[in-house]
PDB file of C-alpha atoms and ligand atoms in Angstrom:
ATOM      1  CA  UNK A 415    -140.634-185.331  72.342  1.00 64.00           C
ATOM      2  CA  UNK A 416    -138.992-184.423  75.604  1.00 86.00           C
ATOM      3  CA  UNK A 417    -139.292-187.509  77.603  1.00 92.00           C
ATOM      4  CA  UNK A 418    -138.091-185.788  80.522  1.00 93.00           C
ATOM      5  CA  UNK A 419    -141.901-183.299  80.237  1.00 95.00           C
ATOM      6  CA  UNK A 420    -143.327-186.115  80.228  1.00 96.00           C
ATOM      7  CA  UNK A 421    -141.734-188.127  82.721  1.00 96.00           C
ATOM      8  CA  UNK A 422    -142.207-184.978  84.719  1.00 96.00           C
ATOM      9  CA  UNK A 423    -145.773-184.214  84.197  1.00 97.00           C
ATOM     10  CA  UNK A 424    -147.049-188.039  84.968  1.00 98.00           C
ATOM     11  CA  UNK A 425    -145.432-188.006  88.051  1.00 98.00           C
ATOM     12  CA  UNK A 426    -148.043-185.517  89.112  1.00 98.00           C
ATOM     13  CA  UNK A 427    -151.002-188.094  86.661  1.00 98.00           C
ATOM     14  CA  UNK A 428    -149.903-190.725  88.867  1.00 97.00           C
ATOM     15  CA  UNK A 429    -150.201-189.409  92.335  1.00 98.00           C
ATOM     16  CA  UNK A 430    -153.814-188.744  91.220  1.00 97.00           C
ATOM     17  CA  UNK A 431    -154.400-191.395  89.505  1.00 98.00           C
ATOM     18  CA  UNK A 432    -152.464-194.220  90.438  1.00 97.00           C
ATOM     19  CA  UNK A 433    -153.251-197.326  88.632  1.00 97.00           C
ATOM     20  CA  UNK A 434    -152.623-195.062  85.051  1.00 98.00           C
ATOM     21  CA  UNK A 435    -149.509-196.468  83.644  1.00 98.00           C
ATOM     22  CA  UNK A 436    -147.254-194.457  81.088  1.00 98.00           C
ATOM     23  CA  UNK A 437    -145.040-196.242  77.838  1.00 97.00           C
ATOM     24  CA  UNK A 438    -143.265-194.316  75.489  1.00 96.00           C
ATOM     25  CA  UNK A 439    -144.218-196.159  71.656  1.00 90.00           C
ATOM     26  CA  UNK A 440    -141.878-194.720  68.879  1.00 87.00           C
ATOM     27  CA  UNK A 441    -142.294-191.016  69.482  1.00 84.00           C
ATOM     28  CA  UNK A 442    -145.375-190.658  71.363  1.00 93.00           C
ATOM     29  CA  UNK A 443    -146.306-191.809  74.769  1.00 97.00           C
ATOM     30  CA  UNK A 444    -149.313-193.695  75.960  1.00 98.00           C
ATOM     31  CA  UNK A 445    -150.884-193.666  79.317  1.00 98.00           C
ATOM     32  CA  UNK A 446    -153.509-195.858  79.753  1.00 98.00           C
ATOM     33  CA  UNK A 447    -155.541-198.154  82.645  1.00 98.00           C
ATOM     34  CA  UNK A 448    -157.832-197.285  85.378  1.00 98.00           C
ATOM     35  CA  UNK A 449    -159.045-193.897  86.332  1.00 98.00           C
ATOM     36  CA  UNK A 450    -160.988-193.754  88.979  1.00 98.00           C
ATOM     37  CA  UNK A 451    -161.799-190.303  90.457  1.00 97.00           C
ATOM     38  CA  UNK A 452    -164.618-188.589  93.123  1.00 97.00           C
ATOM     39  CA  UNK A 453    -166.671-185.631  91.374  1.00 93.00           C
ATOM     40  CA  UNK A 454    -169.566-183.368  92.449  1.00 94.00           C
ATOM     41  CA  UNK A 455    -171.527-182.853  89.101  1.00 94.00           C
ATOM     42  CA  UNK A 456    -174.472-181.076  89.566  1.00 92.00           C
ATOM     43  CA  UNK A 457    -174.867-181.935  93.412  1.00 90.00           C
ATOM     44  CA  UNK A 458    -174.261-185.216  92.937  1.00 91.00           C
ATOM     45  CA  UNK A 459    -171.540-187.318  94.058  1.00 95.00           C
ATOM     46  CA  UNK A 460    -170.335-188.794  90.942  1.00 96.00           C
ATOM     47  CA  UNK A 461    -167.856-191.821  92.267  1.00 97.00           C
ATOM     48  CA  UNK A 462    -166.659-194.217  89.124  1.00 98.00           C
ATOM     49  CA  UNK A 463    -163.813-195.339  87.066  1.00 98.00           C
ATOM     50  CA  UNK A 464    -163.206-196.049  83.408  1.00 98.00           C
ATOM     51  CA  UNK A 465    -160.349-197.886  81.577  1.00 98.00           C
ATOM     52  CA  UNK A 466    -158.748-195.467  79.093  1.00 98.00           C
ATOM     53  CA  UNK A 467    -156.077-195.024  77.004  1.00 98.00           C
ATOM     54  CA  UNK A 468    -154.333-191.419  76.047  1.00 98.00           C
ATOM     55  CA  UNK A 469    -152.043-190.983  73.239  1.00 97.00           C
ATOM     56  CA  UNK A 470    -150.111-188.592  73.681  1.00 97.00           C
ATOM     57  CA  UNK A 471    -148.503-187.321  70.187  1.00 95.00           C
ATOM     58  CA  UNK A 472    -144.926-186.099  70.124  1.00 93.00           C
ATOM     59  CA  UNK A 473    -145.406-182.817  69.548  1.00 93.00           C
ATOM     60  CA  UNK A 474    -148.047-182.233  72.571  1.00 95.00           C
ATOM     61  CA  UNK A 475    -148.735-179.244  73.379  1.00 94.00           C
ATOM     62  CA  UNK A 476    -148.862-177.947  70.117  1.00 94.00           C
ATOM     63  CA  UNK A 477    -151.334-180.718  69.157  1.00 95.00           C
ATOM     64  CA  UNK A 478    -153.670-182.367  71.553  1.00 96.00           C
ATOM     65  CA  UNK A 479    -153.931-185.837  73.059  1.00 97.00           C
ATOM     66  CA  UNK A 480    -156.550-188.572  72.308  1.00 97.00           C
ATOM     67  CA  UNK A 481    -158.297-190.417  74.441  1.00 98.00           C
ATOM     68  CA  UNK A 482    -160.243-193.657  74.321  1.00 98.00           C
ATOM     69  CA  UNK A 483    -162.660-195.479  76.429  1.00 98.00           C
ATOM     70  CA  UNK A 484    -161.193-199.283  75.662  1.00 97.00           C
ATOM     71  CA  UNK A 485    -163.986-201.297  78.097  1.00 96.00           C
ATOM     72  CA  UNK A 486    -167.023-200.408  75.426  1.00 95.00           C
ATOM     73  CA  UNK A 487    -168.537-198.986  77.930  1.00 97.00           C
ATOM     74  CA  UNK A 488    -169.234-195.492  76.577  1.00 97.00           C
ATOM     75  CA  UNK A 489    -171.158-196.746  72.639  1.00 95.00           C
ATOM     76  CA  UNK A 490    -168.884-195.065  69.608  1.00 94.00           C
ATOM     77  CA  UNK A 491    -172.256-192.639  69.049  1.00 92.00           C
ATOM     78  CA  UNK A 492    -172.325-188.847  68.491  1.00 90.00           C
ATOM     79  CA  UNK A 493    -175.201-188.498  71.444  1.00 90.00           C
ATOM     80  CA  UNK A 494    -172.912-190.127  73.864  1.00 93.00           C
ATOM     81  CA  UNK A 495    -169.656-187.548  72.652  1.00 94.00           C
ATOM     82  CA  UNK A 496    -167.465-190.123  70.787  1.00 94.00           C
ATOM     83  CA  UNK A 497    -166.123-189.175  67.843  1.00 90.00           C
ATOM     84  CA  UNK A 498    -166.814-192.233  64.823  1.00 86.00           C
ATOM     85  CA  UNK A 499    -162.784-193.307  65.277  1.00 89.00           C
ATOM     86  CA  UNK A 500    -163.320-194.347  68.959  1.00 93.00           C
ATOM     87  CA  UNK A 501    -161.856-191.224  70.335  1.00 96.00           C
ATOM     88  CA  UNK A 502    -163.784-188.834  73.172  1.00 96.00           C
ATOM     89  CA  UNK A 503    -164.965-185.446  72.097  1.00 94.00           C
ATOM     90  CA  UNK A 504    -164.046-184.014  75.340  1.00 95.00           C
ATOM     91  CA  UNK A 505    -164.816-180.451  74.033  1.00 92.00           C
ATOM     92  CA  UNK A 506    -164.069-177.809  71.071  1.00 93.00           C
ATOM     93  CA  UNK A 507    -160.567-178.221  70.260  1.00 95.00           C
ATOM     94  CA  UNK A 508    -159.315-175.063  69.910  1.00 96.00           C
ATOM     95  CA  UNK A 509    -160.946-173.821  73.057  1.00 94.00           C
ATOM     96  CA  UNK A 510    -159.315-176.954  75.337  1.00 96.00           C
ATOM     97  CA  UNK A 511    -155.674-176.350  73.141  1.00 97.00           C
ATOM     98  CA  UNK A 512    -155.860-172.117  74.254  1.00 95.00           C
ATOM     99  CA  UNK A 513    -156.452-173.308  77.727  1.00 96.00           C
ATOM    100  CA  UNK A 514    -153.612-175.995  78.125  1.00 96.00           C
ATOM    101  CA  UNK A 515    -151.174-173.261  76.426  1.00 95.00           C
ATOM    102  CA  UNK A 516    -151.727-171.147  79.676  1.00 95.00           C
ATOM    103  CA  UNK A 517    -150.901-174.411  82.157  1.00 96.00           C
ATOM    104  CA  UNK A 518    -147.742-175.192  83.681  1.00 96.00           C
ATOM    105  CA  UNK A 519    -148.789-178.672  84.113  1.00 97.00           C
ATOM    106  CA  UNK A 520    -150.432-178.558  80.715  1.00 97.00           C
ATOM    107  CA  UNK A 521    -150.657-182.732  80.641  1.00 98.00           C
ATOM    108  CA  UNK A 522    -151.290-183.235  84.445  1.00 98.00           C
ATOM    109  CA  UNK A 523    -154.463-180.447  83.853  1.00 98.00           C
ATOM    110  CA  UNK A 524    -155.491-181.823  80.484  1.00 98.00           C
ATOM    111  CA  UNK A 525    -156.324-185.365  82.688  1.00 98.00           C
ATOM    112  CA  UNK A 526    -157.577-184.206  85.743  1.00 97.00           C
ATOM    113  CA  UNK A 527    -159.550-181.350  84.286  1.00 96.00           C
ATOM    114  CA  UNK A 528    -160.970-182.838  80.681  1.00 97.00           C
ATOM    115  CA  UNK A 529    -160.746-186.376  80.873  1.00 98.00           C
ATOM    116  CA  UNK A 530    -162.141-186.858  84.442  1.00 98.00           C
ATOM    117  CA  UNK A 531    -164.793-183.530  83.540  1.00 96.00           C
ATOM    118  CA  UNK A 532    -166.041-185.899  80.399  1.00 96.00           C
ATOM    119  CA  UNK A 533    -166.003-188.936  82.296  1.00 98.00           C
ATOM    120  CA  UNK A 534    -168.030-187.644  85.604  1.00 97.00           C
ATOM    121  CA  UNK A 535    -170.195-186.020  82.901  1.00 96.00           C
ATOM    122  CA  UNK A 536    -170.937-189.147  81.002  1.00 97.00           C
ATOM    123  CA  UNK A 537    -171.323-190.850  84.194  1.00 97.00           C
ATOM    124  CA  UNK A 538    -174.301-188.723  85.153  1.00 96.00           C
ATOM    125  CA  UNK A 539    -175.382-188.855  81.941  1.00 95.00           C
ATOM    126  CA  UNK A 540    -175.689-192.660  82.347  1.00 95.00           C
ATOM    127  CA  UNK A 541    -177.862-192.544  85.318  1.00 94.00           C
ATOM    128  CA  UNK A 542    -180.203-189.859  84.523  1.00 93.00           C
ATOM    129  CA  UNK A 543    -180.221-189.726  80.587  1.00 93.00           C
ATOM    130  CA  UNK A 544    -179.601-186.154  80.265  1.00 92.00           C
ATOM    131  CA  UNK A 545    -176.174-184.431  80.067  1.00 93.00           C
ATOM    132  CA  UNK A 546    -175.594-182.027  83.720  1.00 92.00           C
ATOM    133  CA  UNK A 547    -174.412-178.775  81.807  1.00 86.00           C
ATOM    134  CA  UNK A 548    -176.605-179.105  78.620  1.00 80.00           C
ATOM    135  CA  UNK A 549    -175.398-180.350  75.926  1.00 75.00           C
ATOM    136  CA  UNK A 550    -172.813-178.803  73.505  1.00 75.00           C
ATOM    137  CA  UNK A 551    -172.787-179.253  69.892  1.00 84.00           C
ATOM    138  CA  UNK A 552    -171.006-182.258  68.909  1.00 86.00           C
ATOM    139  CA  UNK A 553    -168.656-182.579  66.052  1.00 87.00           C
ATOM    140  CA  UNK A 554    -168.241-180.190  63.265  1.00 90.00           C
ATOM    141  CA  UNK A 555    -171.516-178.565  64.342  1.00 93.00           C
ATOM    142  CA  UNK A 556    -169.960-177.433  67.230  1.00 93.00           C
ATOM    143  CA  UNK A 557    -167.001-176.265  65.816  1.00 95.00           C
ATOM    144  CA  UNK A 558    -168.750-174.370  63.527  1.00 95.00           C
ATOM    145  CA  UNK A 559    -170.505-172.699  65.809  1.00 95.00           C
ATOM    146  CA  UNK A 560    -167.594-171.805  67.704  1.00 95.00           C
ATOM    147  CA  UNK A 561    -165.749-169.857  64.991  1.00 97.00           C
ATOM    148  CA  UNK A 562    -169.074-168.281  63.927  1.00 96.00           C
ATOM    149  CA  UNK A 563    -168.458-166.228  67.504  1.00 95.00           C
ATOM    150  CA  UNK A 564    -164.877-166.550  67.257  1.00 96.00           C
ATOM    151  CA  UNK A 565    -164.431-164.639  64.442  1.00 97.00           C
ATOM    152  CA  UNK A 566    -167.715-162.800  64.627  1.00 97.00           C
ATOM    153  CA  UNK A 567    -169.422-163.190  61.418  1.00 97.00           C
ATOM    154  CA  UNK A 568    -173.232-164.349  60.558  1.00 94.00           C
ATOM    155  CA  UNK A 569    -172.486-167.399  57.865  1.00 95.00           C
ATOM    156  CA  UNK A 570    -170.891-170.758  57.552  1.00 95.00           C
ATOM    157  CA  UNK A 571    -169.467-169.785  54.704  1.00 95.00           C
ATOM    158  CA  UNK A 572    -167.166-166.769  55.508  1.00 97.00           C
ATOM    159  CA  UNK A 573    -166.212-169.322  58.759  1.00 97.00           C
ATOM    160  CA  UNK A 574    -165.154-171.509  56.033  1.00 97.00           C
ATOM    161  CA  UNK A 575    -163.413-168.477  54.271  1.00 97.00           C
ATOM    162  CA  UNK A 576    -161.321-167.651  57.323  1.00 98.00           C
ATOM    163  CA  UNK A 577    -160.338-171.067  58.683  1.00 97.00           C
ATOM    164  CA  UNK A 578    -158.810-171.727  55.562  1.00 97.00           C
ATOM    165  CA  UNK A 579    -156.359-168.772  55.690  1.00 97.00           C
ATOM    166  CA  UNK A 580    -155.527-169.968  59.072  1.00 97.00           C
ATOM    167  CA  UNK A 581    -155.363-173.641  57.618  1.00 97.00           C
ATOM    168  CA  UNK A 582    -153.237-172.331  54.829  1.00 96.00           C
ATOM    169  CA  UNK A 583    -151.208-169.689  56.646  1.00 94.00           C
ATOM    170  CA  UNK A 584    -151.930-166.758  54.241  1.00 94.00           C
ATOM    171  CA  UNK A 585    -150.800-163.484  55.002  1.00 91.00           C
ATOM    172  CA  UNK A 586    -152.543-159.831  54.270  1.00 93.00           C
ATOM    173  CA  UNK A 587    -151.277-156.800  54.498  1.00 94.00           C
ATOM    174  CA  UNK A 588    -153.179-154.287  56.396  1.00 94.00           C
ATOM    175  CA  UNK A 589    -153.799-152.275  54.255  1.00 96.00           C
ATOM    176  CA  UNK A 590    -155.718-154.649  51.770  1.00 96.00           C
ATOM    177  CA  UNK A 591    -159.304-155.578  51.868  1.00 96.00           C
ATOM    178  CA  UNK A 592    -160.355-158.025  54.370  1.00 97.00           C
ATOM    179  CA  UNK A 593    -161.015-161.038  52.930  1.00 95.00           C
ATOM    180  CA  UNK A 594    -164.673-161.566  54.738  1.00 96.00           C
ATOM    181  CA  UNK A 595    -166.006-159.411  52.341  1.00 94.00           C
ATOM    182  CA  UNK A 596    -166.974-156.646  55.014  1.00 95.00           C
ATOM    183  CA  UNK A 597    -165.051-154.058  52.241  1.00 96.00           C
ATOM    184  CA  UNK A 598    -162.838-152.560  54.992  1.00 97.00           C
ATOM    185  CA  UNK A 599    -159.362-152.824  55.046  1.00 97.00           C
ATOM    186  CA  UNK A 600    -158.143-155.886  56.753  1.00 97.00           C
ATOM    187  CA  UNK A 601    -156.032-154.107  59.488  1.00 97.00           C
ATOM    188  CA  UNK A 602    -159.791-152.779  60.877  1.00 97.00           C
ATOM    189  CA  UNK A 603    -161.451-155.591  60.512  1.00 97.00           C
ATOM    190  CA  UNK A 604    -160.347-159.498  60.947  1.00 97.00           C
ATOM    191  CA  UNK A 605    -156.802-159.002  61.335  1.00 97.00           C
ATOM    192  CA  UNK A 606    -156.349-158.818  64.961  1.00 96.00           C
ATOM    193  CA  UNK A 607    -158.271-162.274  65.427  1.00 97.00           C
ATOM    194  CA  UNK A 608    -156.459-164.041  62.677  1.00 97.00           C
ATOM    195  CA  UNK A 609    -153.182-162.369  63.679  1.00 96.00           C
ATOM    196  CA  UNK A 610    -153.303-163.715  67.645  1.00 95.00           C
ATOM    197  CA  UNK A 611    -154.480-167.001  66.475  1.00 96.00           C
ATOM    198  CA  UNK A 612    -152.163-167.519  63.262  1.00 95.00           C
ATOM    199  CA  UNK A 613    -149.195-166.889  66.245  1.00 94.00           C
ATOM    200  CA  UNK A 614    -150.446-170.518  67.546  1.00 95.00           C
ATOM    201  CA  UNK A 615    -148.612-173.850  66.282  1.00 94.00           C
ATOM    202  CA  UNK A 616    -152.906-174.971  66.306  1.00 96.00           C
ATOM    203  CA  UNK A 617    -153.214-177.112  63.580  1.00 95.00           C
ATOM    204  CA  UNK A 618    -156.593-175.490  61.628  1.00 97.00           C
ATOM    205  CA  UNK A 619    -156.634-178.036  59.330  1.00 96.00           C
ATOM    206  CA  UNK A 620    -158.328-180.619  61.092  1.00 94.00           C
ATOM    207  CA  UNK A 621    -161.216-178.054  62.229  1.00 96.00           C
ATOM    208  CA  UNK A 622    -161.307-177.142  58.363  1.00 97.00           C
ATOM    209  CA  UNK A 623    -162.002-180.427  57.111  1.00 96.00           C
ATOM    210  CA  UNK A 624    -164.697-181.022  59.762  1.00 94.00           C
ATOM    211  CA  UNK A 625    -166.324-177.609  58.949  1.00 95.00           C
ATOM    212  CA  UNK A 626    -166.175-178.605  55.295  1.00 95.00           C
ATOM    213  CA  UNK A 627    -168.098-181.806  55.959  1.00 94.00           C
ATOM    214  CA  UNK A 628    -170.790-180.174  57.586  1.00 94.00           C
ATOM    215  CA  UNK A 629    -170.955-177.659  55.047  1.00 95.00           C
ATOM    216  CA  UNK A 630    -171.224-179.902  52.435  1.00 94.00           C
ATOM    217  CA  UNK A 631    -174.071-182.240  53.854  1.00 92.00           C
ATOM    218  CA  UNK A 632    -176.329-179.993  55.337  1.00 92.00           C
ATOM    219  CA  UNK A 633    -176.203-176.801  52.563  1.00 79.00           C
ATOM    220  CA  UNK A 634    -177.316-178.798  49.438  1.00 65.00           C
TER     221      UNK A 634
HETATM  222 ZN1  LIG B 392    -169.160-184.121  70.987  1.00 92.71          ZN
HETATM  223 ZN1  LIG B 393    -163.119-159.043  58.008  1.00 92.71          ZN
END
């Protein structure tokens, strides 16, 4: 990792935020304390804090942070967006890793705009029992559901299909026959979507396990 990005980008954290405090540990760094921040959600003056931690892994931005709520304040349950290892579910991976790519700050934005989005979210949610935006699909549900648009097909299945050649880096040629089944030649169908998002260092894998899971326990 390139200390010097990172030294960089908390400098910004910490003028925002200043009682976060950042540690390198091996290769990745950790920031981690008290966030406090001022949000309107929803009309509503949404004024809190939260103790956190972020790990941030060495080879951020290709791969994205974690985050943890370490006051059990927020329970470790799917209807309150944590994920069953402790960590937040601060939104569809793939959709929060395309956005960060486009950042200058991508660290400084991933905090101010996720973390303290989640947070003033769940705040509200705390008070009124009811998430401000709706809720989105939580785990590999939502996921799911994302590729299903993302790559514009009607079943689990073929999102299963085409995660895995992103998972597994296959190539096609053009020229061959899409491997959705559709029986036209890849270069017309699936290739430009697989093609801009194969470019990406986004690891699939993760999102193909998850998808798999669901699959598995809610086909049979
Ligand atoms: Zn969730
Ligand atoms: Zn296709």
């Amino acid at each position: 990792m390139d200390r010097d990005f990172i030294l960089k980008e908390f400098e910004l954290i910490q003028k925002k935020f200043r009682h976060l405090k950042l540690k390198f540990n091996g290769d990745n760094a950790v920031i981690s304390g008290v966030i406090s921040f001022t949000c309107n959600v929803k009309n509503a003056i949404i004024r809190d804090w939260f103790l956190i931690k972020i790990n941030v892994p060495n080879t951020f931005p290709d791969a994205l942070p974690c985050v943890e709520e370490i006051d059990n304040r927020i329970p470790r349950i799917s209807s309150c967006h944590v994920n069953p290892d402790g960590t937040l579910c601060l939104g569809i991976p793939l959709e929060i890793y395309n956005e960060i790519q486009k950042n200058n700050n991508p660290l400084f934005f991933y905090v101010d705009t996720y973390i303290v989005d989640f947070l003033a979210q769940y705040s509200f949610y705390e008070k009124k029992h009811f998430w401000p935006y709706g809720e989105y699909e939580h785990g590999g549900f939502g996921i799911l559901n994302y590729y299903l648009q993302e790559f514009k097909v009607q079943s689990w299945e073929l999102v299963y299909i085409l995660l895995k050649i992103l998972a597994l880096n296959i190539d096609f040629k053009g020229n061959e026959k899409c491997p959705c089944g559709s029986n036209k030649l890849y270069k017309n169908c699936h290739k430009t979507i697989l093609g801009k998002l194969g470019k990406t260092k986004y690891n699939f894998t993760e999102d193909l396990i998850l998808v798999n899971e669901y699959i598995k326990e809610n086909l049979l």
